XYZ file of C-alpha atoms in Angstrom:
676
model
C 12.270 194.603 103.938
C 14.477 197.596 103.255
C 17.456 197.906 101.000
C 19.748 197.402 103.903
C 18.145 194.048 104.798
C 18.593 192.745 101.274
C 22.248 193.596 101.297
C 22.699 191.748 104.578
C 21.082 188.664 103.122
C 23.280 188.815 100.065
C 26.354 189.143 102.255
C 25.294 186.140 104.350
C 24.664 184.158 101.205
C 28.148 184.848 99.857
C 29.685 183.972 103.185
C 27.883 180.623 103.362
C 28.857 179.836 99.776
C 32.494 180.624 100.500
C 32.447 178.412 103.629
C 30.877 175.552 101.670
C 33.648 175.721 99.051
C 36.259 175.730 101.789
C 34.609 172.663 103.391
C 34.668 170.811 100.073
C 38.300 171.687 99.549
C 39.143 170.559 103.058
C 37.232 167.247 102.480
C 39.191 166.645 99.298
C 42.445 167.342 101.100
C 41.514 164.958 103.902
C 40.495 162.305 101.364
C 43.887 162.569 99.691
C 45.747 162.524 102.999
C 44.130 159.230 104.193
C 46.125 156.787 101.939
C 49.268 158.729 102.598
C 48.737 158.410 106.320
C 48.092 154.683 105.917
C 51.230 154.363 103.841
C 53.168 156.258 106.482
C 51.659 154.006 109.154
C 52.768 150.917 107.248
C 56.255 152.279 106.727
C 56.690 153.294 110.309
C 57.716 149.735 111.536
C 60.259 149.516 108.789
C 61.506 152.979 109.556
C 61.549 152.148 113.212
C 63.500 148.947 112.467
C 65.829 150.902 110.216
C 66.574 153.489 112.843
C 66.685 150.853 115.674
C 70.410 150.149 115.136
C 70.944 153.867 115.582
C 69.170 153.549 118.916
C 71.039 150.331 119.848
C 74.263 150.386 121.777
C 77.349 150.832 119.686
C 79.124 147.614 120.865
C 76.006 145.571 120.006
C 75.933 147.098 116.543
C 79.614 146.354 116.062
C 79.169 142.628 117.015
C 75.991 141.881 115.057
C 77.766 141.557 111.716
C 79.958 138.701 112.879
C 76.987 136.840 114.348
C 75.043 137.202 111.127
C 77.946 135.973 108.990
C 78.391 132.836 111.187
C 74.709 131.959 110.799
C 74.340 132.785 107.128
C 77.297 130.702 105.876
C 76.026 127.231 107.048
C 72.445 128.202 106.168
C 73.538 129.110 102.649
C 75.369 125.752 102.316
C 72.245 123.899 103.397
C 70.137 125.794 100.865
C 72.648 125.020 98.149
C 72.486 121.282 98.904
C 68.705 121.455 99.078
C 68.638 122.973 95.590
C 71.008 120.216 94.412
C 68.658 117.540 95.781
C 65.805 118.823 93.692
C 68.139 118.915 90.749
C 68.730 115.161 91.218
C 65.024 114.479 90.736
C 65.445 115.028 87.002
C 68.373 112.567 86.953
C 66.397 109.670 88.474
C 65.851 107.460 85.436
C 63.669 104.372 85.161
C 65.342 101.605 87.230
C 64.184 99.014 84.690
C 66.102 100.648 81.832
C 69.182 101.799 83.770
C 69.449 100.168 87.181
C 73.140 101.102 87.773
C 72.457 104.739 86.889
C 69.382 104.806 89.087
C 71.312 103.373 92.021
C 74.148 105.897 91.454
C 71.739 108.842 91.588
C 70.103 107.266 94.619
C 73.508 107.145 96.340
C 74.049 110.833 95.553
C 70.618 111.623 96.895
C 71.361 109.733 100.091
C 74.684 111.582 100.517
C 72.962 114.925 100.032
C 70.279 114.019 102.522
C 72.905 112.902 104.967
C 74.603 116.309 104.592
C 71.272 118.007 105.210
C 70.646 115.809 108.213
C 74.073 116.530 109.651
C 74.194 120.293 108.942
C 70.637 121.498 109.003
C 70.553 121.316 112.786
C 73.748 123.294 113.112
C 72.478 125.992 110.735
C 69.248 126.246 112.711
C 71.204 126.626 115.961
C 73.301 129.443 114.496
C 70.193 131.214 113.193
C 68.513 130.737 116.532
C 71.529 132.324 118.251
C 71.456 135.419 116.025
C 67.714 135.856 116.618
C 68.308 135.721 120.382
C 71.147 138.239 119.998
C 68.895 140.619 118.060
C 66.218 140.296 120.705
C 68.513 140.690 123.674
C 70.251 143.783 122.270
C 67.247 145.490 120.668
C 69.079 145.510 117.353
C 66.001 144.471 115.346
C 62.318 145.126 115.530
C 60.312 142.740 117.766
C 57.881 141.807 115.002
C 60.748 140.992 112.713
C 62.463 138.784 115.283
C 59.120 137.115 116.102
C 58.673 136.179 112.436
C 62.211 134.754 112.320
C 61.648 132.752 115.487
C 58.407 131.269 114.109
C 60.186 130.133 110.931
C 62.998 128.573 112.980
C 60.515 126.675 115.150
C 59.017 125.147 111.998
C 62.477 124.106 110.807
C 63.125 122.455 114.167
C 59.915 120.427 113.827
C 61.021 119.204 110.407
C 64.427 118.361 111.811
C 62.893 116.200 114.535
C 60.821 114.216 112.027
C 62.120 111.605 109.542
C 64.914 112.949 107.405
C 62.910 111.970 104.315
C 60.784 115.031 104.962
C 63.810 117.228 104.299
C 63.641 116.460 100.585
C 59.900 116.721 100.276
C 59.506 112.903 99.993
C 61.793 112.512 96.966
C 63.865 109.686 98.505
C 60.770 107.771 99.619
C 59.336 107.942 96.119
C 62.646 106.802 94.623
C 62.825 103.858 97.022
C 59.221 102.909 96.250
C 60.127 102.730 92.561
C 63.135 100.589 93.446
C 60.902 98.202 95.404
C 58.596 98.076 92.405
C 61.522 97.089 90.204
C 62.494 94.404 92.739
C 59.000 92.934 92.538
C 58.948 93.195 88.739
C 62.261 91.373 88.359
C 61.014 88.557 90.582
C 57.598 88.319 88.968
C 58.768 88.486 85.353
C 61.484 85.890 85.859
C 59.606 83.490 88.153
C 57.438 80.878 86.488
C 55.750 77.840 88.057
C 57.664 74.596 87.620
C 56.039 72.540 84.801
C 54.009 69.750 86.400
C 54.698 66.817 84.084
C 54.219 63.309 85.404
C 57.877 62.412 84.996
C 59.208 64.014 88.190
C 56.736 61.980 90.221
C 57.663 58.686 88.589
C 61.377 59.052 87.847
C 63.251 58.479 91.063
C 66.454 59.573 89.347
C 65.068 62.993 88.466
C 67.656 65.595 89.392
C 67.025 68.391 91.837
C 65.671 71.482 90.107
C 68.291 74.165 89.323
C 67.993 77.697 90.656
C 64.843 79.067 88.999
C 66.278 82.574 88.334
C 69.020 83.567 85.869
C 72.314 84.731 87.374
C 72.078 88.283 85.908
C 68.648 88.687 87.499
C 69.985 87.507 90.859
C 72.801 90.081 90.661
C 70.292 92.852 89.956
C 68.192 91.721 92.904
C 71.253 91.821 95.139
C 72.090 95.371 93.968
C 68.545 96.501 94.728
C 68.652 94.824 98.135
C 71.826 96.732 98.991
C 70.152 100.001 98.042
C 67.063 99.208 100.096
C 69.014 98.034 103.146
C 70.813 101.393 103.288
C 67.389 102.956 103.806
C 66.034 100.514 106.393
C 63.807 98.722 103.903
C 65.115 95.186 104.318
C 61.889 93.907 105.904
C 59.795 95.293 103.043
C 62.225 93.736 100.584
C 61.923 90.340 102.290
C 58.141 90.657 102.349
C 58.041 91.252 98.583
C 60.365 88.318 97.955
C 58.342 85.929 100.113
C 55.071 87.101 98.573
C 56.221 86.545 94.981
C 58.126 83.294 95.472
C 55.502 81.649 97.688
C 52.857 82.449 95.063
C 55.041 80.732 92.441
C 55.395 77.591 94.567
C 51.648 77.551 95.233
C 50.997 77.811 91.503
C 53.281 74.821 90.916
C 51.496 72.791 93.594
C 48.014 73.678 92.327
C 48.720 71.638 89.205
C 48.979 68.546 91.433
C 45.330 68.883 92.560
C 46.009 68.997 96.300
C 42.419 69.659 97.384
C 42.539 66.488 99.450
C 44.964 68.193 101.861
C 42.040 70.248 103.198
C 39.939 67.196 104.083
C 38.436 67.233 107.567
C 38.546 64.362 110.043
C 34.834 63.601 109.551
C 35.244 63.583 105.770
C 38.371 61.457 106.104
C 36.465 58.731 107.971
C 33.904 58.472 105.163
C 36.266 58.423 102.192
C 36.592 54.954 100.659
C 39.736 55.608 98.632
C 41.706 57.312 101.397
C 44.645 54.977 100.732
C 44.917 56.628 97.325
C 45.028 60.034 98.978
C 47.843 58.920 101.261
C 49.774 57.446 98.348
C 49.418 60.754 96.514
C 50.378 62.636 99.671
C 53.638 60.688 99.871
C 54.494 61.357 96.221
C 53.469 64.990 96.332
C 55.304 65.689 99.584
C 58.491 64.139 98.237
C 58.176 66.115 95.022
C 57.511 69.369 96.885
C 60.473 68.890 99.226
C 63.026 67.576 96.730
C 62.123 69.879 93.862
C 60.134 72.956 94.853
C 61.393 73.689 98.364
C 64.903 72.549 97.517
C 64.963 75.095 94.679
C 63.603 77.843 96.936
C 66.195 77.003 99.579
C 69.012 77.432 97.062
C 67.513 80.580 95.587
C 67.096 82.252 98.989
C 70.737 81.509 99.671
C 71.774 82.914 96.287
C 69.773 86.140 96.611
C 70.377 86.939 100.294
C 73.732 85.229 100.884
C 75.526 88.516 101.685
C 73.111 89.251 104.524
C 73.820 86.147 106.571
C 72.181 82.851 107.436
C 69.335 84.229 109.538
C 68.002 86.473 106.771
C 67.809 83.994 103.899
C 66.647 81.106 106.080
C 63.944 83.328 107.504
C 62.735 84.088 103.971
C 62.783 80.408 103.079
C 60.850 79.483 106.233
C 58.106 81.974 105.377
C 57.941 80.763 101.773
C 57.656 77.124 102.862
C 54.942 77.941 105.392
C 52.893 80.116 103.037
C 53.353 77.904 99.972
C 51.838 74.735 101.452
C 54.265 72.892 103.709
C 51.965 73.382 106.696
C 49.037 71.934 104.706
C 51.024 68.739 104.032
C 51.733 68.345 107.751
C 48.125 69.115 108.672
C 46.911 66.333 106.370
C 49.179 63.877 108.182
C 47.759 65.080 111.484
C 44.234 64.526 110.158
C 45.135 60.900 109.411
C 46.320 60.427 113.001
C 43.059 61.916 114.323
C 40.818 59.646 112.234
C 39.075 56.587 113.655
C 41.268 53.667 114.590
C 41.156 50.490 112.543
C 43.712 47.959 111.300
C 43.996 49.631 107.912
C 44.857 52.873 109.656
C 48.025 51.167 110.903
C 49.143 50.743 107.295
C 48.253 54.372 106.571
C 50.351 55.536 109.515
C 53.262 53.348 108.470
C 53.056 54.828 104.961
C 53.230 58.323 106.443
C 56.146 57.392 108.687
C 57.996 55.856 105.755
C 57.530 59.020 103.700
C 58.759 61.261 106.503
C 61.649 58.912 107.205
C 62.757 58.950 103.565
C 62.771 62.730 103.694
C 64.398 62.972 107.127
C 67.756 64.244 105.863
C 66.061 66.716 103.537
C 63.842 67.967 106.371
C 66.810 68.403 108.697
C 68.738 70.349 106.079
C 65.936 72.496 104.690
C 63.915 73.099 107.852
C 66.594 72.687 110.506
C 67.185 76.363 111.289
C 65.580 78.386 114.047
C 63.478 80.219 111.443
C 61.618 76.984 110.625
C 60.638 76.323 114.242
C 56.927 76.046 113.382
C 57.551 73.426 110.687
C 59.933 71.561 113.005
C 57.389 71.498 115.839
C 54.563 70.335 113.564
C 56.794 67.641 112.041
C 57.891 66.358 115.451
C 54.290 66.341 116.640
C 53.192 64.455 113.519
C 55.926 61.829 113.914
C 55.013 61.396 117.579
C 51.334 60.983 116.721
C 52.152 58.495 113.958
C 54.385 56.347 116.160
C 52.004 56.340 119.115
C 48.951 55.713 116.921
C 50.561 52.891 114.935
C 51.938 51.204 118.058
C 48.603 51.417 119.858
C 46.721 49.838 116.963
C 49.312 47.080 116.546
C 49.355 46.038 120.198
C 45.524 46.027 120.326
C 45.075 43.810 117.254
C 45.153 40.611 119.304
C 42.522 41.924 121.688
C 40.257 42.890 118.805
C 40.529 39.418 117.265
C 39.705 37.846 120.624
C 36.702 40.141 121.109
C 35.228 38.939 117.820
C 35.198 35.385 119.096
C 31.710 36.046 120.439
C 30.391 37.171 117.055
C 28.218 34.768 114.993
C 29.784 32.399 112.475
C 28.999 32.790 108.733
C 25.653 31.195 107.881
C 27.014 29.748 104.646
C 30.059 28.111 106.264
C 32.475 30.323 104.325
C 35.737 31.872 105.470
C 34.955 34.785 107.798
C 36.315 38.036 106.515
C 38.243 38.420 109.729
C 40.200 35.256 108.931
C 41.122 36.268 105.393
C 41.803 39.796 106.547
C 44.151 38.829 109.382
C 46.082 36.267 107.342
C 46.679 38.694 104.482
C 47.229 41.550 106.919
C 49.864 39.616 108.885
C 51.728 38.745 105.710
C 51.589 42.345 104.632
C 53.071 43.504 107.925
C 55.877 40.986 107.499
C 56.525 42.025 103.898
C 59.522 44.033 102.790
C 57.432 47.184 102.495
C 56.128 47.293 106.050
C 58.233 45.088 108.315
C 61.293 47.397 108.508
C 59.057 50.406 109.107
C 56.967 48.645 111.738
C 60.089 47.424 113.512
C 61.449 50.964 113.565
C 58.174 52.430 114.821
C 57.804 49.848 117.594
C 61.464 50.249 118.585
C 61.046 54.020 118.924
C 57.826 53.612 120.878
C 59.480 51.161 123.282
C 62.517 53.429 123.682
C 60.229 56.244 124.826
C 59.104 53.886 127.573
C 62.725 52.942 128.313
C 62.039 49.398 127.131
C 63.996 47.265 124.689
C 62.488 46.050 121.442
C 63.512 42.906 119.596
C 62.204 41.711 116.251
C 60.980 38.552 117.932
C 58.298 40.623 119.669
C 56.795 41.473 116.288
C 56.918 37.819 115.189
C 55.390 36.610 118.440
C 52.549 39.102 118.241
C 51.658 38.095 114.686
C 51.852 34.398 115.567
C 49.514 35.107 118.473
C 47.090 36.669 116.019
C 47.012 33.472 113.940
C 46.603 31.336 117.039
C 43.757 33.567 118.166
C 42.157 33.021 114.756
C 42.446 29.252 115.321
C 40.654 29.565 118.645
C 37.980 31.712 117.000
C 37.446 29.014 114.353
C 37.088 26.338 116.988
C 34.553 28.447 118.893
C 32.582 29.361 115.780
C 32.466 25.764 114.508
C 30.803 24.637 117.743
C 28.100 27.272 117.330
C 26.558 25.529 114.275
C 23.421 23.501 114.915
C 24.091 21.579 111.715
C 27.169 19.385 112.180
C 27.616 18.951 108.431
C 27.702 22.729 107.985
C 30.374 22.920 110.672
C 32.422 20.479 108.547
C 32.057 22.815 105.562
C 33.141 25.732 107.754
C 36.190 23.851 109.049
C 37.102 22.637 105.563
C 36.965 26.202 104.281
C 39.068 27.697 107.029
C 41.675 24.985 107.531
C 42.232 24.969 103.779
C 42.456 28.757 103.771
C 45.062 28.737 106.529
C 47.045 26.048 104.749
C 46.886 27.405 101.234
C 47.092 31.138 101.934
C 49.921 30.864 104.447
C 51.979 28.252 102.640
C 55.033 29.861 101.101
C 54.489 33.123 102.973
C 56.593 34.726 105.681
C 53.991 34.164 108.362
C 53.694 30.551 107.146
C 57.452 30.140 107.528
C 57.201 31.381 111.112
C 54.384 28.935 111.822
C 56.387 26.064 110.336
C 55.749 23.203 107.928
C 54.307 20.992 110.640
C 51.637 23.586 111.414
C 50.748 23.876 107.726
C 50.562 20.079 107.278
C 48.245 19.821 110.236
C 45.787 22.223 108.618
C 46.033 20.336 105.356
C 45.282 17.122 107.237
C 42.404 18.816 109.072
C 40.974 19.802 105.698
C 41.143 16.215 104.446
C 39.662 14.906 107.683
C 36.670 17.244 107.661
C 36.216 16.654 103.947
C 35.956 12.942 104.642
C 33.550 13.538 107.538
C 31.429 15.879 105.411
C 31.149 13.380 102.553
C 30.447 10.441 104.842
C 27.719 12.238 106.803
C 25.947 13.722 103.782
C 26.329 12.714 100.151
C 27.843 9.310 100.833
C 24.506 8.227 102.322
C 22.585 8.767 99.078
C 23.738 5.592 97.229
C 22.140 3.502 99.983
C 18.756 4.527 98.538
C 19.679 2.744 95.272
C 19.884 -0.688 96.800
C 19.655 -3.695 94.436
C 18.241 -5.939 97.090
C 15.170 -7.772 95.810
C 15.908 -6.865 92.221
C 18.306 -9.650 91.428
C 16.768 -11.780 88.629
C 13.484 -9.927 89.284
C 12.615 -12.621 91.776
C 9.288 -10.990 92.560
C 8.252 -10.510 88.975
C 8.598 -7.563 86.639
C 5.752 -5.507 88.120
C 7.093 -5.997 91.606
C 10.563 -4.990 90.445
C 9.175 -1.878 88.743
C 7.386 -0.799 91.915
C 10.512 -1.399 93.958
C 12.662 0.665 91.551
C 10.111 3.468 91.609
C 10.104 3.464 95.395
C 13.867 3.550 95.639
C 14.262 6.257 92.947
C 11.649 8.339 94.740
C 13.528 7.999 98.015
C 16.790 8.892 96.244
C 15.224 11.938 94.592
C 13.748 13.215 97.843
C 16.998 12.728 99.727
C 18.956 14.365 96.868
C 16.607 17.360 96.772
C 16.893 17.837 100.519
C 20.669 17.733 100.567
C 21.097 19.693 97.350
C 18.789 22.481 98.485
C 20.597 22.807 101.798
C 24.078 22.620 100.314
C 23.229 25.070 97.538
C 23.326 27.862 100.127
C 26.733 26.804 101.416
C 30.039 28.046 100.054
C 33.505 26.669 99.483
C 35.639 29.763 98.918
C 38.666 28.241 97.238
C 38.220 27.009 93.672
C 40.610 24.084 94.127
C 38.864 22.907 97.286
C 35.461 23.400 95.680
C 36.355 21.397 92.579
C 37.987 18.687 94.657
C 34.945 18.381 96.939
C 32.478 18.351 94.051
C 34.565 15.675 92.349
C 34.435 13.502 95.477
C 30.659 13.907 95.662
C 30.293 13.068 92.000
C 32.488 10.010 92.373
C 30.420 8.873 95.332
C 27.049 9.256 93.585
C 27.147 9.463 89.798
C 28.783 6.069 89.006
C 26.322 4.309 91.327
C 23.385 6.206 89.839
C 24.556 5.575 86.261
C 24.934 1.832 86.869
C 21.582 1.661 88.634
C 19.772 3.441 85.821
C 21.469 1.327 83.161
C 20.275 -1.838 84.865
C 16.877 -0.798 86.201
C 15.962 2.396 84.420
C 14.192 0.561 81.589
C 11.680 -0.767 84.120
C 10.294 2.723 84.695
C 11.260 4.577 81.535
C 8.405 2.971 79.597
C 5.938 3.818 82.325
C 3.634 6.807 81.846
C 4.956 8.320 85.071
C 8.605 7.699 84.178
C 9.600 11.367 84.488
C 8.424 11.408 88.070
C 11.009 8.806 89.035
C 13.750 8.971 86.427
C 14.284 12.711 86.925
C 18.022 12.765 86.327
C 20.466 11.469 83.839
C 23.981 10.770 84.962
C 25.142 13.820 82.975
C 22.549 16.201 84.480
C 23.301 14.894 87.945
C 27.020 15.483 87.438
C 26.345 19.016 86.138
C 24.213 19.879 89.157
C 26.774 18.551 91.624
C 29.575 20.454 89.840
C 27.729 23.737 90.410
C 27.579 23.387 94.188
C 29.293 25.662 96.757
C 29.789 28.616 94.428
C 30.620 31.898 96.244
C 27.793 34.376 96.133
C 28.462 38.129 96.236
C 27.901 39.800 99.595
C 27.030 36.573 101.317
C 30.081 36.360 103.549
C 29.571 36.881 107.252
C 31.047 39.811 109.098
C 32.054 40.218 112.697
C 31.347 43.123 114.963
C 34.122 44.198 117.252
C 33.177 44.436 120.867
C 34.549 47.683 122.165
C 37.305 47.273 124.712
C 38.590 50.795 124.261
C 36.456 53.756 123.310
C 39.359 54.919 121.198
C 39.364 51.825 118.988
C 36.590 51.780 116.412
C 34.809 48.826 114.850
C 37.519 49.028 112.256
C 37.674 45.362 111.373
C 33.946 45.090 110.897
C 33.791 48.292 108.902
C 36.787 47.360 106.799
C 35.497 43.858 106.143
C 31.948 44.885 105.341
C 33.035 47.694 103.023
C 33.961 45.305 100.212
C 32.650 41.935 98.978
C 36.198 40.608 98.758
C 37.685 38.958 101.832
C 41.265 40.199 101.382
C 43.032 43.522 101.841
C 45.278 43.143 98.829
C 44.017 46.404 97.405
C 44.192 48.295 100.677
């Protein structure tokens, strides 16, 4: 390559190097210009918005200031109140330590929220108008007006929701704390009533005073007023009912009321159900007169300013939740149990309890709020009256149906007889007669029939007469006539002795009683004549006078007659040892008559002729008794033996009427219902 070529290459090299430096400089300039361009691009909308008024029409620009001022003034007032609301949050003290101060701040908070509620909408409307004006007149940038419109739409959504949202939930939280204080005041000042035995025994026990102090009641009323202003009355009532019903339940738990939950099947198998019903009567009276009476007064004291419907509604819910319904359900269970004569007494006990509390029930549970308790009470009373009346009017039929049952094998008093005689007297006693009359009168009035006390008397007299016919029928069923005499002695004496001096005996009359006494004497005479009175004939002295046949002959004759006496005595004694005379007086009298008929004759015979055999080697075979041992044996006759009395099965006339008499009579070895 020549010199010229080298120079050209050098020139090209310098040119390329210069171009490269220029390119680098240009790249650096472009790199620096990029952020500035981006910045300019970002500022362009603002610049465009800033110069938009210059582009807008002059009259639109002149009017926009007034529109903005009208919108900004109410909006600024709303913001000022909103800031004040959040300032109140620090002033909300603990309601327990300063309830009046807390309620005062709460009032201020409510007033502020009311202002927000009333003015926020107007401020939003004004702002919405200015945004539309800006859009319509191209006074502002579109993106700017779009952002404003989006914010206003969100404010409108808040405005349409609960006003509590306007304060960010501050009022709701304050009200929740107030409800908590309401519950605390109730809980801390409510204690179960002490369950000593005295209120259940002392009929003069005064009604319990209001179980909350007056200052506490005033605080509760102040809280209620604050909660009502915020539509929280129902929550307030719910808290009150929850706390107070739990207190009443705690008081009742001390009475051991588990029996109230007994089922019908369990009820039919419980032996001491009368004790349950007695407790039910006492516990119900105590609950009504002390616990529910106190709650009734307290509801009135706490909610009196809100009207009758409010406080009675609270009381109704407390009574229902605290156990009143369980008391009524137990009574219903009694009415649904199997029918028997004792059930009549149970139903009368229940009616008497409800009747004693009738005025209290009408006063405490008489309002519309207690409709459920009223309906259950009316239904229970109806069931009690119908059930008791049905059992009473079927008693005669049940006694007649048992006429076909077997008589007692030991000749004793059938349990039916002792049951009905005691039962009739019990129904005529001061405890049951007025109640039964009232029940039967109500039942007849429902049928538009008249009831007179004579109907009760006649029905009970018919029961006794039916018993007499049963006795006559049963006595004829004995194959052994002498045993039938024992049976008739037992029962005629029972009717005489157990009805003499009683109200049913007075209805039957003295003549009727004397007849049964005479029947007893008659059958006693017949019994003695046909049985024991025949024994002395075996101790005849014929042929023994002056030992006319010689001493050996006399000894043989005495042996023969003592043997016959012993055999006859053993036969009668063995048979009669299984028979029973229930009454001690009748038993002793009868044994005395037997002894008088036999022992003197035997004693005289042995004194005169005993020596003939006493020296004989076989003397013990013939002279088996002494007069004393004979008297002791005869005195031990006819003793009652446990569980040996006959029972009678009821023939079912109605599927609704159980074998109550049989079950009642066979449940206990005693023949009476005195403990029922």
